[in-house]
Amino acid sequence: SQQGEEDPQALSIQEGENATMNCSYKTSINNLQWYRQNSGRGLVHLILIRSNEREKHSGRLRVTLDTSKKSSSLLITASRAADTASYFCATDHGNYGGSQGNLIFGKGTKLSVKP
Amino acid sequence: NAGVTQTPKFRVLKTGQSMTLLCAQDMNHEYMYWYRQDPGMGLRLIHYSVGEGTTAKGEVPDGYNVSRLKKQNFLLGLESAAPSQTSVYFCASNRVLSTDTQYFGPGTRLTVL
């Protein structure tokens, strides 16, 4: 399976701390995306990083991509209780390996930020 | 704009019953998708469409059918529901590239008894 694997599966931190989540994948990608899902809701796109990019920022979010290690990390700085959600990485492998150009979602990291 | 909407939000079916889930988007997107989400499994693609009148199979298409008669609507049908189809179903859409940012609906929670 090409499915990305997030690590850790669950993370619990205090408000104000930084949260780091990792995503690893198996085959080459065109781009990698991170999504957030609040409990009982649909996914919301956070950030997209292309295979030729190494780092991208959006507000308190920082995403890095290491294509040699086939991994990405999502850093949330100065976390807030409102950041409590599940975070998913999704990879675009083009037409390789039967994915037909569609995104492959990982199983997610459940983040809990305590006030 | 309402974005992506899904109908219904909740449904309970008995084994063997049929139903249709409706997804609608008002963003004039070409691509639409149906996913299912099960605990610990992430999202898995059921079927997708690259434009009006087209559909294609995703990773887990068995037991489901879809139709895209209008560009803004994507229907997911279960002809004979099974307990294994108990899940949360999400619809998504995006503009042109199949792997551009996807916009998700709020989900339909389906229970099959």
PDB file of C-alpha atoms in Angstrom:
ATOM      1  CA  SER A   1       0.000   0.000   0.000  1.00  0.00           C
ATOM      2  CA  GLN A   2       1.168   3.534  -0.717  1.00  0.00           C
ATOM      3  CA  GLN A   3      -0.793   4.863   2.210  1.00  0.00           C
ATOM      4  CA  GLY A   4       1.045   7.438   4.262  1.00  0.00           C
ATOM      5  CA  GLU A   5       1.679   6.661   7.884  1.00  0.00           C
ATOM      6  CA  GLU A   6       1.362   9.390  10.477  1.00  0.00           C
ATOM      7  CA  ASP A   7       3.331   9.284  13.652  1.00  0.00           C
ATOM      8  CA  PRO A   8       2.405   9.444  16.462  1.00  0.00           C
ATOM      9  CA  GLN A   9      -1.141   8.089  16.322  1.00  0.00           C
ATOM     10  CA  ALA A  10      -2.067  10.320  19.250  1.00  0.00           C
ATOM     11  CA  LEU A  11      -0.442  13.339  20.867  1.00  0.00           C
ATOM     12  CA  SER A  12      -1.440  15.208  24.005  1.00  0.00           C
ATOM     13  CA  ILE A  13       0.164  18.539  24.903  1.00  0.00           C
ATOM     14  CA  GLN A  14      -0.470  21.681  26.945  1.00  0.00           C
ATOM     15  CA  GLU A  15      -1.583  24.952  25.425  1.00  0.00           C
ATOM     16  CA  GLY A  16       1.397  27.003  24.322  1.00  0.00           C
ATOM     17  CA  GLU A  17       3.577  24.001  23.514  1.00  0.00           C
ATOM     18  CA  ASN A  18       4.587  23.028  20.013  1.00  0.00           C
ATOM     19  CA  ALA A  19       3.133  19.954  18.334  1.00  0.00           C
ATOM     20  CA  THR A  20       5.016  17.937  15.751  1.00  0.00           C
ATOM     21  CA  MET A  21       3.448  15.260  13.591  1.00  0.00           C
ATOM     22  CA  ASN A  22       5.217  13.143  11.029  1.00  0.00           C
ATOM     23  CA  CYS A  23       4.154  11.440   7.832  1.00  0.00           C
ATOM     24  CA  SER A  24       6.072   8.790   5.937  1.00  0.00           C
ATOM     25  CA  TYR A  25       5.264   7.333   2.530  1.00  0.00           C
ATOM     26  CA  LYS A  26       6.656   4.611   0.310  1.00  0.00           C
ATOM     27  CA  THR A  27       6.789   5.791  -3.302  1.00  0.00           C
ATOM     28  CA  SER A  28       7.739   9.067  -4.969  1.00  0.00           C
ATOM     29  CA  ILE A  29       5.269  11.928  -4.860  1.00  0.00           C
ATOM     30  CA  ASN A  30       4.280  15.000  -6.826  1.00  0.00           C
ATOM     31  CA  ASN A  31       3.029  16.776  -3.737  1.00  0.00           C
ATOM     32  CA  LEU A  32       1.962  16.201  -0.150  1.00  0.00           C
ATOM     33  CA  GLN A  33      -0.949  17.857   1.614  1.00  0.00           C
ATOM     34  CA  TRP A  34      -1.971  18.180   5.252  1.00  0.00           C
ATOM     35  CA  TYR A  35      -5.597  18.290   6.360  1.00  0.00           C
ATOM     36  CA  ARG A  36      -7.297  18.867   9.711  1.00  0.00           C
ATOM     37  CA  GLN A  37     -10.492  17.211  10.873  1.00  0.00           C
ATOM     38  CA  ASN A  38     -12.409  18.441  13.878  1.00  0.00           C
ATOM     39  CA  SER A  39     -14.532  15.847  15.628  1.00  0.00           C
ATOM     40  CA  GLY A  40     -17.642  15.029  13.613  1.00  0.00           C
ATOM     41  CA  ARG A  41     -16.683  17.299  10.727  1.00  0.00           C
ATOM     42  CA  GLY A  42     -15.227  17.081   7.243  1.00  0.00           C
ATOM     43  CA  LEU A  43     -11.555  17.571   6.449  1.00  0.00           C
ATOM     44  CA  VAL A  44     -10.153  21.044   5.931  1.00  0.00           C
ATOM     45  CA  HIS A  45      -7.083  21.670   3.804  1.00  0.00           C
ATOM     46  CA  LEU A  46      -4.147  23.223   5.659  1.00  0.00           C
ATOM     47  CA  ILE A  47      -1.151  23.297   3.368  1.00  0.00           C
ATOM     48  CA  LEU A  48       0.287  21.759   0.202  1.00  0.00           C
ATOM     49  CA  ILE A  49       3.989  21.226  -0.380  1.00  0.00           C
ATOM     50  CA  ARG A  50       5.360  20.193  -3.756  1.00  0.00           C
ATOM     51  CA  SER A  51       8.099  17.648  -4.261  1.00  0.00           C
ATOM     52  CA  ASN A  52      10.632  20.330  -5.202  1.00  0.00           C
ATOM     53  CA  GLU A  53       9.965  22.315  -2.016  1.00  0.00           C
ATOM     54  CA  ARG A  54      11.615  21.626   1.323  1.00  0.00           C
ATOM     55  CA  GLU A  55       9.723  23.878   3.703  1.00  0.00           C
ATOM     56  CA  LYS A  56       6.527  25.867   3.742  1.00  0.00           C
ATOM     57  CA  HIS A  57       4.886  28.145   6.305  1.00  0.00           C
ATOM     58  CA  SER A  58       1.324  29.227   6.896  1.00  0.00           C
ATOM     59  CA  GLY A  59       0.640  31.193  10.069  1.00  0.00           C
ATOM     60  CA  ARG A  60       1.569  28.941  13.005  1.00  0.00           C
ATOM     61  CA  LEU A  61       2.048  25.957  10.707  1.00  0.00           C
ATOM     62  CA  ARG A  62       5.375  24.815   9.343  1.00  0.00           C
ATOM     63  CA  VAL A  63       5.650  21.870   6.994  1.00  0.00           C
ATOM     64  CA  THR A  64       8.872  20.249   5.901  1.00  0.00           C
ATOM     65  CA  LEU A  65       9.427  17.646   3.226  1.00  0.00           C
ATOM     66  CA  ASP A  66      12.393  15.322   2.877  1.00  0.00           C
ATOM     67  CA  THR A  67      11.966  13.362  -0.354  1.00  0.00           C
ATOM     68  CA  SER A  68      15.165  11.375   0.247  1.00  0.00           C
ATOM     69  CA  LYS A  69      13.648   9.996   3.454  1.00  0.00           C
ATOM     70  CA  LYS A  70      10.136   9.976   2.027  1.00  0.00           C
ATOM     71  CA  SER A  71       8.816  11.863   5.006  1.00  0.00           C
ATOM     72  CA  SER A  72       7.142  15.105   5.986  1.00  0.00           C
ATOM     73  CA  SER A  73       6.493  16.826   9.271  1.00  0.00           C
ATOM     74  CA  LEU A  74       3.838  19.279  10.392  1.00  0.00           C
ATOM     75  CA  LEU A  75       4.756  21.634  13.223  1.00  0.00           C
ATOM     76  CA  ILE A  76       2.110  23.674  15.007  1.00  0.00           C
ATOM     77  CA  THR A  77       3.713  26.353  17.139  1.00  0.00           C
ATOM     78  CA  ALA A  78       2.203  27.874  20.285  1.00  0.00           C
ATOM     79  CA  SER A  79      -0.705  25.450  20.204  1.00  0.00           C
ATOM     80  CA  ARG A  80      -4.193  26.400  21.344  1.00  0.00           C
ATOM     81  CA  ALA A  81      -7.102  24.346  22.623  1.00  0.00           C
ATOM     82  CA  ALA A  82      -8.809  25.063  19.288  1.00  0.00           C
ATOM     83  CA  ASP A  83      -6.052  23.093  17.525  1.00  0.00           C
ATOM     84  CA  THR A  84      -7.475  19.908  19.045  1.00  0.00           C
ATOM     85  CA  ALA A  85      -8.316  17.760  16.009  1.00  0.00           C
ATOM     86  CA  SER A  86      -7.065  14.899  13.879  1.00  0.00           C
ATOM     87  CA  TYR A  87      -4.425  15.719  11.297  1.00  0.00           C
ATOM     88  CA  PHE A  88      -3.981  13.764   8.074  1.00  0.00           C
ATOM     89  CA  CYS A  89      -1.343  13.757   5.425  1.00  0.00           C
ATOM     90  CA  ALA A  90      -2.342  12.997   1.848  1.00  0.00           C
ATOM     91  CA  THR A  91       0.074  12.161  -0.936  1.00  0.00           C
ATOM     92  CA  ASP A  92      -0.147  12.573  -4.695  1.00  0.00           C
ATOM     93  CA  HIS A  93       1.767   9.796  -6.452  1.00  0.00           C
ATOM     94  CA  GLY A  94       0.648  10.710  -9.958  1.00  0.00           C
ATOM     95  CA  ASN A  95      -0.440   7.632 -11.881  1.00  0.00           C
ATOM     96  CA  TYR A  96       2.053   5.370 -10.151  1.00  0.00           C
ATOM     97  CA  GLY A  97       0.973   2.113  -8.583  1.00  0.00           C
ATOM     98  CA  GLY A  98      -2.701   2.262  -9.352  1.00  0.00           C
ATOM     99  CA  SER A  99      -3.530   5.413  -7.443  1.00  0.00           C
ATOM    100  CA  GLN A 100      -4.843   6.846 -10.725  1.00  0.00           C
ATOM    101  CA  GLY A 101      -3.663  10.304  -9.791  1.00  0.00           C
ATOM    102  CA  ASN A 102      -5.812  10.436  -6.675  1.00  0.00           C
ATOM    103  CA  LEU A 103      -4.749  11.427  -3.192  1.00  0.00           C
ATOM    104  CA  ILE A 104      -3.804   8.709  -0.716  1.00  0.00           C
ATOM    105  CA  PHE A 105      -4.705   9.621   2.865  1.00  0.00           C
ATOM    106  CA  GLY A 106      -2.911   8.401   5.967  1.00  0.00           C
ATOM    107  CA  LYS A 107      -4.644   7.223   9.128  1.00  0.00           C
ATOM    108  CA  GLY A 108      -4.095  10.468  10.992  1.00  0.00           C
ATOM    109  CA  THR A 109      -2.659  11.828  14.223  1.00  0.00           C
ATOM    110  CA  LYS A 110      -5.122  12.726  16.945  1.00  0.00           C
ATOM    111  CA  LEU A 111      -3.938  15.890  18.675  1.00  0.00           C
ATOM    112  CA  SER A 112      -5.297  16.964  22.026  1.00  0.00           C
ATOM    113  CA  VAL A 113      -4.319  20.388  23.352  1.00  0.00           C
ATOM    114  CA  LYS A 114      -5.192  20.902  27.006  1.00  0.00           C
ATOM    115  CA  PRO A 115      -5.932  24.381  28.331  1.00  0.00           C
TER     116      PRO A 115
ATOM    117  CA  ASN B   1     -21.321  29.872  -1.217  1.00  0.00           C
ATOM    118  CA  ALA B   2     -22.423  26.726   0.595  1.00  0.00           C
ATOM    119  CA  GLY B   3     -19.364  24.825  -0.630  1.00  0.00           C
ATOM    120  CA  VAL B   4     -19.913  21.060  -0.489  1.00  0.00           C
ATOM    121  CA  THR B   5     -23.118  19.809   1.094  1.00  0.00           C
ATOM    122  CA  GLN B   6     -24.231  16.255   1.828  1.00  0.00           C
ATOM    123  CA  THR B   7     -27.672  14.797   2.376  1.00  0.00           C
ATOM    124  CA  PRO B   8     -28.620  13.164   4.718  1.00  0.00           C
ATOM    125  CA  LYS B   9     -26.416  13.757   7.764  1.00  0.00           C
ATOM    126  CA  PHE B  10     -27.411  10.527   9.500  1.00  0.00           C
ATOM    127  CA  ARG B  11     -29.132   7.346   8.378  1.00  0.00           C
ATOM    128  CA  VAL B  12     -29.866   3.925   9.817  1.00  0.00           C
ATOM    129  CA  LEU B  13     -30.582   1.096   7.409  1.00  0.00           C
ATOM    130  CA  LYS B  14     -31.419  -2.548   7.772  1.00  0.00           C
ATOM    131  CA  THR B  15     -29.354  -5.123   5.927  1.00  0.00           C
ATOM    132  CA  GLY B  16     -30.533  -5.402   2.339  1.00  0.00           C
ATOM    133  CA  GLN B  17     -32.120  -1.969   2.133  1.00  0.00           C
ATOM    134  CA  SER B  18     -31.019   0.553  -0.437  1.00  0.00           C
ATOM    135  CA  MET B  19     -30.329   4.254  -0.258  1.00  0.00           C
ATOM    136  CA  THR B  20     -28.727   7.138  -2.113  1.00  0.00           C
ATOM    137  CA  LEU B  21     -26.411   9.734  -0.643  1.00  0.00           C
ATOM    138  CA  LEU B  22     -26.412  13.108  -2.348  1.00  0.00           C
ATOM    139  CA  CYS B  23     -23.444  15.419  -2.670  1.00  0.00           C
ATOM    140  CA  ALA B  24     -23.772  18.904  -4.097  1.00  0.00           C
ATOM    141  CA  GLN B  25     -21.134  21.575  -4.730  1.00  0.00           C
ATOM    142  CA  ASP B  26     -21.617  25.150  -5.857  1.00  0.00           C
ATOM    143  CA  MET B  27     -17.985  25.906  -6.755  1.00  0.00           C
ATOM    144  CA  ASN B  28     -18.187  24.713 -10.389  1.00  0.00           C
ATOM    145  CA  HIS B  29     -15.605  22.013  -9.658  1.00  0.00           C
ATOM    146  CA  GLU B  30     -14.878  19.369 -12.271  1.00  0.00           C
ATOM    147  CA  TYR B  31     -13.652  16.643  -9.927  1.00  0.00           C
ATOM    148  CA  MET B  32     -15.766  14.996  -7.247  1.00  0.00           C
ATOM    149  CA  TYR B  33     -15.025  12.132  -4.873  1.00  0.00           C
ATOM    150  CA  TRP B  34     -16.697   9.789  -2.436  1.00  0.00           C
ATOM    151  CA  TYR B  35     -14.675   8.499   0.527  1.00  0.00           C
ATOM    152  CA  ARG B  36     -15.474   6.349   3.491  1.00  0.00           C
ATOM    153  CA  GLN B  37     -13.822   6.789   6.868  1.00  0.00           C
ATOM    154  CA  ASP B  38     -13.603   3.970   9.371  1.00  0.00           C
ATOM    155  CA  PRO B  39     -11.907   4.076  12.787  1.00  0.00           C
ATOM    156  CA  GLY B  40      -8.154   3.669  12.430  1.00  0.00           C
ATOM    157  CA  MET B  41      -8.364   3.417   8.631  1.00  0.00           C
ATOM    158  CA  GLY B  42      -8.112   6.986   7.404  1.00  0.00           C
ATOM    159  CA  LEU B  43     -10.049   7.886   4.273  1.00  0.00           C
ATOM    160  CA  ARG B  44     -10.478   5.407   1.469  1.00  0.00           C
ATOM    161  CA  LEU B  45     -11.650   6.406  -1.985  1.00  0.00           C
ATOM    162  CA  ILE B  46     -14.811   4.659  -3.175  1.00  0.00           C
ATOM    163  CA  HIS B  47     -15.531   6.275  -6.557  1.00  0.00           C
ATOM    164  CA  TYR B  48     -14.674   9.517  -8.237  1.00  0.00           C
ATOM    165  CA  SER B  49     -15.641  11.613 -11.236  1.00  0.00           C
ATOM    166  CA  VAL B  50     -13.495  13.781 -13.491  1.00  0.00           C
ATOM    167  CA  GLY B  51     -16.453  15.587 -15.022  1.00  0.00           C
ATOM    168  CA  GLU B  52     -20.158  15.515 -15.754  1.00  0.00           C
ATOM    169  CA  GLY B  53     -21.248  12.136 -17.081  1.00  0.00           C
ATOM    170  CA  THR B  54     -18.060  10.323 -16.004  1.00  0.00           C
ATOM    171  CA  THR B  55     -17.317   8.036 -13.080  1.00  0.00           C
ATOM    172  CA  ALA B  56     -14.427   5.780 -12.100  1.00  0.00           C
ATOM    173  CA  LYS B  57     -13.639   3.231  -9.405  1.00  0.00           C
ATOM    174  CA  GLY B  58     -11.454   4.039  -6.466  1.00  0.00           C
ATOM    175  CA  GLU B  59      -9.834   1.801  -3.888  1.00  0.00           C
ATOM    176  CA  VAL B  60     -12.996   0.254  -2.380  1.00  0.00           C
ATOM    177  CA  PRO B  61     -15.819   0.386  -4.979  1.00  0.00           C
ATOM    178  CA  ASP B  62     -17.558  -2.939  -4.296  1.00  0.00           C
ATOM    179  CA  GLY B  63     -21.156  -2.624  -3.139  1.00  0.00           C
ATOM    180  CA  TYR B  64     -21.487   0.990  -4.309  1.00  0.00           C
ATOM    181  CA  ASN B  65     -22.615   2.721  -7.485  1.00  0.00           C
ATOM    182  CA  VAL B  66     -22.356   6.376  -8.451  1.00  0.00           C
ATOM    183  CA  SER B  67     -23.760   8.789 -10.961  1.00  0.00           C
ATOM    184  CA  ARG B  68     -22.831  12.297 -12.072  1.00  0.00           C
ATOM    185  CA  LEU B  69     -25.661  13.458 -14.289  1.00  0.00           C
ATOM    186  CA  LYS B  70     -25.118  17.112 -13.413  1.00  0.00           C
ATOM    187  CA  LYS B  71     -21.780  18.787 -12.824  1.00  0.00           C
ATOM    188  CA  GLN B  72     -22.760  20.011  -9.373  1.00  0.00           C
ATOM    189  CA  ASN B  73     -24.120  16.689  -8.058  1.00  0.00           C
ATOM    190  CA  PHE B  74     -22.491  13.355  -7.296  1.00  0.00           C
ATOM    191  CA  LEU B  75     -24.704  10.536  -6.029  1.00  0.00           C
ATOM    192  CA  LEU B  76     -23.547   7.462  -4.125  1.00  0.00           C
ATOM    193  CA  GLY B  77     -25.884   4.482  -4.084  1.00  0.00           C
ATOM    194  CA  LEU B  78     -26.005   1.390  -1.954  1.00  0.00           C
ATOM    195  CA  GLU B  79     -28.225  -1.184  -3.651  1.00  0.00           C
ATOM    196  CA  SER B  80     -28.235  -3.780  -0.862  1.00  0.00           C
ATOM    197  CA  ALA B  81     -26.695  -2.444   2.325  1.00  0.00           C
ATOM    198  CA  ALA B  82     -24.468  -4.660   4.466  1.00  0.00           C
ATOM    199  CA  PRO B  83     -23.194  -4.129   8.031  1.00  0.00           C
ATOM    200  CA  SER B  84     -19.669  -3.755   6.587  1.00  0.00           C
ATOM    201  CA  GLN B  85     -20.868  -0.520   4.973  1.00  0.00           C
ATOM    202  CA  THR B  86     -21.424   1.089   8.346  1.00  0.00           C
ATOM    203  CA  SER B  87     -19.150   4.098   8.125  1.00  0.00           C
ATOM    204  CA  VAL B  88     -18.915   7.834   7.766  1.00  0.00           C
ATOM    205  CA  TYR B  89     -19.083   8.919   4.137  1.00  0.00           C
ATOM    206  CA  PHE B  90     -17.450  12.085   2.871  1.00  0.00           C
ATOM    207  CA  CYS B  91     -17.833  13.804  -0.437  1.00  0.00           C
ATOM    208  CA  ALA B  92     -15.142  16.116  -1.773  1.00  0.00           C
ATOM    209  CA  SER B  93     -14.512  18.208  -4.851  1.00  0.00           C
ATOM    210  CA  ASN B  94     -11.769  20.204  -6.510  1.00  0.00           C
ATOM    211  CA  ARG B  95     -11.243  22.416  -9.535  1.00  0.00           C
ATOM    212  CA  VAL B  96      -9.236  20.814 -12.263  1.00  0.00           C
ATOM    213  CA  LEU B  97      -6.166  18.882 -11.178  1.00  0.00           C
ATOM    214  CA  SER B  98      -7.072  15.636  -9.515  1.00  0.00           C
ATOM    215  CA  THR B  99      -4.724  16.386  -6.666  1.00  0.00           C
ATOM    216  CA  ASP B 100      -5.426  20.058  -6.133  1.00  0.00           C
ATOM    217  CA  THR B 101      -6.789  21.093  -2.739  1.00  0.00           C
ATOM    218  CA  GLN B 102      -9.905  19.100  -2.003  1.00  0.00           C
ATOM    219  CA  TYR B 103     -12.969  20.644  -0.362  1.00  0.00           C
ATOM    220  CA  PHE B 104     -14.902  18.294   1.855  1.00  0.00           C
ATOM    221  CA  GLY B 105     -18.537  18.047   2.857  1.00  0.00           C
ATOM    222  CA  PRO B 106     -19.595  17.542   6.489  1.00  0.00           C
ATOM    223  CA  GLY B 107     -20.135  13.798   6.138  1.00  0.00           C
ATOM    224  CA  THR B 108     -22.975  11.289   6.383  1.00  0.00           C
ATOM    225  CA  ARG B 109     -22.960   8.832   9.253  1.00  0.00           C
ATOM    226  CA  LEU B 110     -24.502   5.568   8.064  1.00  0.00           C
ATOM    227  CA  THR B 111     -25.319   2.614  10.273  1.00  0.00           C
ATOM    228  CA  VAL B 112     -26.402  -0.694   8.760  1.00  0.00           C
ATOM    229  CA  LEU B 113     -28.033  -3.087  11.206  1.00  0.00           C
TER     230      LEU B 113
END
